[in-house]
Short mmCIF file of N, CA and C in Angstrom, two decimals:
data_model
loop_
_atom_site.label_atom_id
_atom_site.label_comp_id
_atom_site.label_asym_id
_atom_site.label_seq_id
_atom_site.Cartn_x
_atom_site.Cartn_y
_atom_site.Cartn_z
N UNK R 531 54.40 -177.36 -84.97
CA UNK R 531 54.43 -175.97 -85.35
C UNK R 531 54.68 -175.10 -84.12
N UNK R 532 53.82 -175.43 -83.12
CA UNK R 532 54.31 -174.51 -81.81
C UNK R 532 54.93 -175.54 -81.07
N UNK R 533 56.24 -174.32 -80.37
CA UNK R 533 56.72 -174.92 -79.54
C UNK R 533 56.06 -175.77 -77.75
N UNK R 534 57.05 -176.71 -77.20
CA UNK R 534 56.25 -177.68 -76.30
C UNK R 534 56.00 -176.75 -75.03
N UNK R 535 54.93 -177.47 -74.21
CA UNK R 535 54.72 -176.66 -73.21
C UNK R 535 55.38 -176.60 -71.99
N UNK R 536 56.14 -175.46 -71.46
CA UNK R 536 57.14 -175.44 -70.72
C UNK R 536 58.69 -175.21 -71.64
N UNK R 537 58.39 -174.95 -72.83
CA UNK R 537 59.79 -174.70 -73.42
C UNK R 537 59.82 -172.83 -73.61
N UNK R 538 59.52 -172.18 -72.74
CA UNK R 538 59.58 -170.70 -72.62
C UNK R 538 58.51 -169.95 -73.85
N UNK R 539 57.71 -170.24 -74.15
CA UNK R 539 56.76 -169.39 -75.17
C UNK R 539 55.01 -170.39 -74.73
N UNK R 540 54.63 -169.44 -73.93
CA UNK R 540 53.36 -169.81 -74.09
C UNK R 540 52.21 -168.40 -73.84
N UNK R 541 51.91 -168.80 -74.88
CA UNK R 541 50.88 -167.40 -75.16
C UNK R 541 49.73 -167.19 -74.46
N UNK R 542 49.22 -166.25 -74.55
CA UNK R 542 48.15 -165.69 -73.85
C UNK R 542 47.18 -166.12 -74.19
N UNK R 543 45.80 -166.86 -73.81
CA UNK R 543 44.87 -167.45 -74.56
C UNK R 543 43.40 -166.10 -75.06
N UNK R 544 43.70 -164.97 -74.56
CA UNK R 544 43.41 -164.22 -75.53
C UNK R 544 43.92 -163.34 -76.59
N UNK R 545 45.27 -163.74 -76.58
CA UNK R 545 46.21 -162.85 -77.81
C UNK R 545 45.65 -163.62 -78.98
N UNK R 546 46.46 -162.99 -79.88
CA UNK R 546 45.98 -163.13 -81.33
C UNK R 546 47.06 -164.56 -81.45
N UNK R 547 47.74 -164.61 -80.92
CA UNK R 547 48.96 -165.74 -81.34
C UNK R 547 48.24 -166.86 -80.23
N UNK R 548 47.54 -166.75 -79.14
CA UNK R 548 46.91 -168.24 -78.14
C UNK R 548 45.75 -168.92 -79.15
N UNK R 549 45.01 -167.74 -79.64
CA UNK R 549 43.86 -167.89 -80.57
C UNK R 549 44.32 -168.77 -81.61
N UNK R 550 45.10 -168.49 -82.06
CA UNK R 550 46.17 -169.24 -83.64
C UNK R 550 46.22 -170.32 -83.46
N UNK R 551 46.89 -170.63 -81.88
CA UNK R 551 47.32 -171.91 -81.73
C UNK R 551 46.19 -172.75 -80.89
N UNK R 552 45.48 -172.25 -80.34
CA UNK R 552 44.37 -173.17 -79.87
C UNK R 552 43.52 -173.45 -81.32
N UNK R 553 43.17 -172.92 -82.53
CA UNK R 553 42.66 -173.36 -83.53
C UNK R 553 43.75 -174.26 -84.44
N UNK R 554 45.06 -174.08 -83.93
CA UNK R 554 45.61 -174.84 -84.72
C UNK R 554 45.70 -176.39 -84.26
N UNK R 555 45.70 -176.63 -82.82
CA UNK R 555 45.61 -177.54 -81.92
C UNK R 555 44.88 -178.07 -82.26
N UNK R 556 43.31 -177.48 -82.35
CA UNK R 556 41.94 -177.91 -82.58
C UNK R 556 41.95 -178.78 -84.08
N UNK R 557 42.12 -178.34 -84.85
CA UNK R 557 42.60 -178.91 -86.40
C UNK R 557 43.52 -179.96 -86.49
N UNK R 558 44.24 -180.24 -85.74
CA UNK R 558 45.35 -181.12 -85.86
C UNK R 558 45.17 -182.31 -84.79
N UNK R 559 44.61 -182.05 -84.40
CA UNK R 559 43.19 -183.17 -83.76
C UNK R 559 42.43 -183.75 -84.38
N UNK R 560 41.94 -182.88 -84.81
CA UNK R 560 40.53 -183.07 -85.81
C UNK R 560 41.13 -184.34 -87.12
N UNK R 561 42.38 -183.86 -87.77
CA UNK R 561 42.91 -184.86 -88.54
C UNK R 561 44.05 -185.85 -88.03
N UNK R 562 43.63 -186.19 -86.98
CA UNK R 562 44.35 -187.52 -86.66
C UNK R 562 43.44 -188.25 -86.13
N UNK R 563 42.09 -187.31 -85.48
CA UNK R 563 41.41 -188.39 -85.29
C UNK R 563 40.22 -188.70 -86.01
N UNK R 564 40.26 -188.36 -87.12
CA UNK R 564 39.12 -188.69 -88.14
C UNK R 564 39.12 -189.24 -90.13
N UNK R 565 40.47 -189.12 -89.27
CA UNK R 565 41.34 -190.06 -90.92
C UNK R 565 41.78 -189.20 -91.39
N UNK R 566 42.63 -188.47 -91.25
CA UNK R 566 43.54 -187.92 -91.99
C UNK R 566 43.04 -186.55 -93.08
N UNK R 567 43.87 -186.34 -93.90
CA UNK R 567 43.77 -184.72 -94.97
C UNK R 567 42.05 -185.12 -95.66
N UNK R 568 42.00 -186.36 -95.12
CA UNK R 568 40.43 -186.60 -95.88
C UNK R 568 39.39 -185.78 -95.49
N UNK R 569 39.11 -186.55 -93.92
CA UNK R 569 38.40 -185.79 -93.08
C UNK R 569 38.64 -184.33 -92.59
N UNK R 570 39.33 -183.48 -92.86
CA UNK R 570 39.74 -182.16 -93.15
C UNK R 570 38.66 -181.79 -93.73
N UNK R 571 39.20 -182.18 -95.32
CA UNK R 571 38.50 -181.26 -96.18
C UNK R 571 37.03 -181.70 -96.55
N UNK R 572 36.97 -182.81 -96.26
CA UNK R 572 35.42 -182.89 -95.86
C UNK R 572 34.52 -181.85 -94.84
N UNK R 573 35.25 -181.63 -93.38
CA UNK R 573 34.87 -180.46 -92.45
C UNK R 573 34.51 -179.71 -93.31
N UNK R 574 35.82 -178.92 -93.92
CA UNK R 574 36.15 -177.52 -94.56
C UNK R 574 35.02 -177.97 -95.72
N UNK R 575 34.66 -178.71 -96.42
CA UNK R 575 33.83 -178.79 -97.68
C UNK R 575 32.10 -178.18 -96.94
N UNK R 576 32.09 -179.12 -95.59
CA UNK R 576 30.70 -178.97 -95.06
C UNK R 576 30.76 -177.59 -94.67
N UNK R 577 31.39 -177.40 -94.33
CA UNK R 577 30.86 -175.64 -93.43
C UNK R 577 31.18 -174.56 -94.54
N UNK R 578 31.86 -174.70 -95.54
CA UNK R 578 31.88 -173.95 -96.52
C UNK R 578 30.54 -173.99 -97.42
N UNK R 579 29.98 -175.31 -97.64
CA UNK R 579 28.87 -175.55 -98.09
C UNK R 579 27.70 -174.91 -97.42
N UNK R 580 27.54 -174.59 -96.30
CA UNK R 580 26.09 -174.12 -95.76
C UNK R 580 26.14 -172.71 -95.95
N UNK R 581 27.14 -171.94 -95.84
CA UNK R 581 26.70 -170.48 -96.34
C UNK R 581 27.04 -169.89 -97.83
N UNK R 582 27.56 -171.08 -98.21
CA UNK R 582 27.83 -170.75 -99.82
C UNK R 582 25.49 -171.37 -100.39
N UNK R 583 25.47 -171.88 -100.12
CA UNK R 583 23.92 -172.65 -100.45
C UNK R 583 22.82 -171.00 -99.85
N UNK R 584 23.29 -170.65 -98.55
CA UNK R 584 22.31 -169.43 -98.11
C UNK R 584 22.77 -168.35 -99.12
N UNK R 585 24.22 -168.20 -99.57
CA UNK R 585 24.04 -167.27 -100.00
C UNK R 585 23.97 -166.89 -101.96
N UNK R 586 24.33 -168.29 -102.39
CA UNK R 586 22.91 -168.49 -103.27
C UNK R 586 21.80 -168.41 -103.54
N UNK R 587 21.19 -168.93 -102.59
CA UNK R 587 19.81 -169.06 -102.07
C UNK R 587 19.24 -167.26 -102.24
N UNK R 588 20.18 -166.85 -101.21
CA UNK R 588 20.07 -165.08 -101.46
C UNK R 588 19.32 -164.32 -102.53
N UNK R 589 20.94 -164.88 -103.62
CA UNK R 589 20.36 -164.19 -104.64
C UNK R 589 19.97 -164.24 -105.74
N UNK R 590 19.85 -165.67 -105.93
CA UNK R 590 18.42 -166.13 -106.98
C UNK R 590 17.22 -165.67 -106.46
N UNK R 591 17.04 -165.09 -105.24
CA UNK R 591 15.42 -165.00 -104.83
C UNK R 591 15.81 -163.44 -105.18
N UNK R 592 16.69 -162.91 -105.02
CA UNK R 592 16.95 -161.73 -105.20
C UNK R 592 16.23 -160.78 -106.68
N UNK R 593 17.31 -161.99 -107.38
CA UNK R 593 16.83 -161.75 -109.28
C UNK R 593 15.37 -162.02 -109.21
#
């Protein structure tokens, strides 16, 4: 997705576009080295899961 390093575009690692691509880096790591679109959405399942549970949690105590 981004171009190689040393091929004339390398972003600022606090712009909005270094940010993009250091999380995109980070992710595309993450699924090669942990088995593939599996281990993805497993991540994405877990960390979606802990504030979806607090914020349940919320507001049943709420009612």
């Amino acid at each position: 997705m981004w171009p190689d390093s040393g091929s004339g575009f390398e972003a600022d690692p606090f712009s909005p576009a270094g940010s993009v691509q250091r999380e995109g880096l980070f992710f595309q790591g993450l699924v090669r080295r942990r088995g593939g679109r599996a281990g993805l959405w497993i991540l994405i399942g877990i960390v979606m899961l802990i504030p979806m549970t607090y914020l349940v949690g919320a507001i049943v105590k709420h009612l």
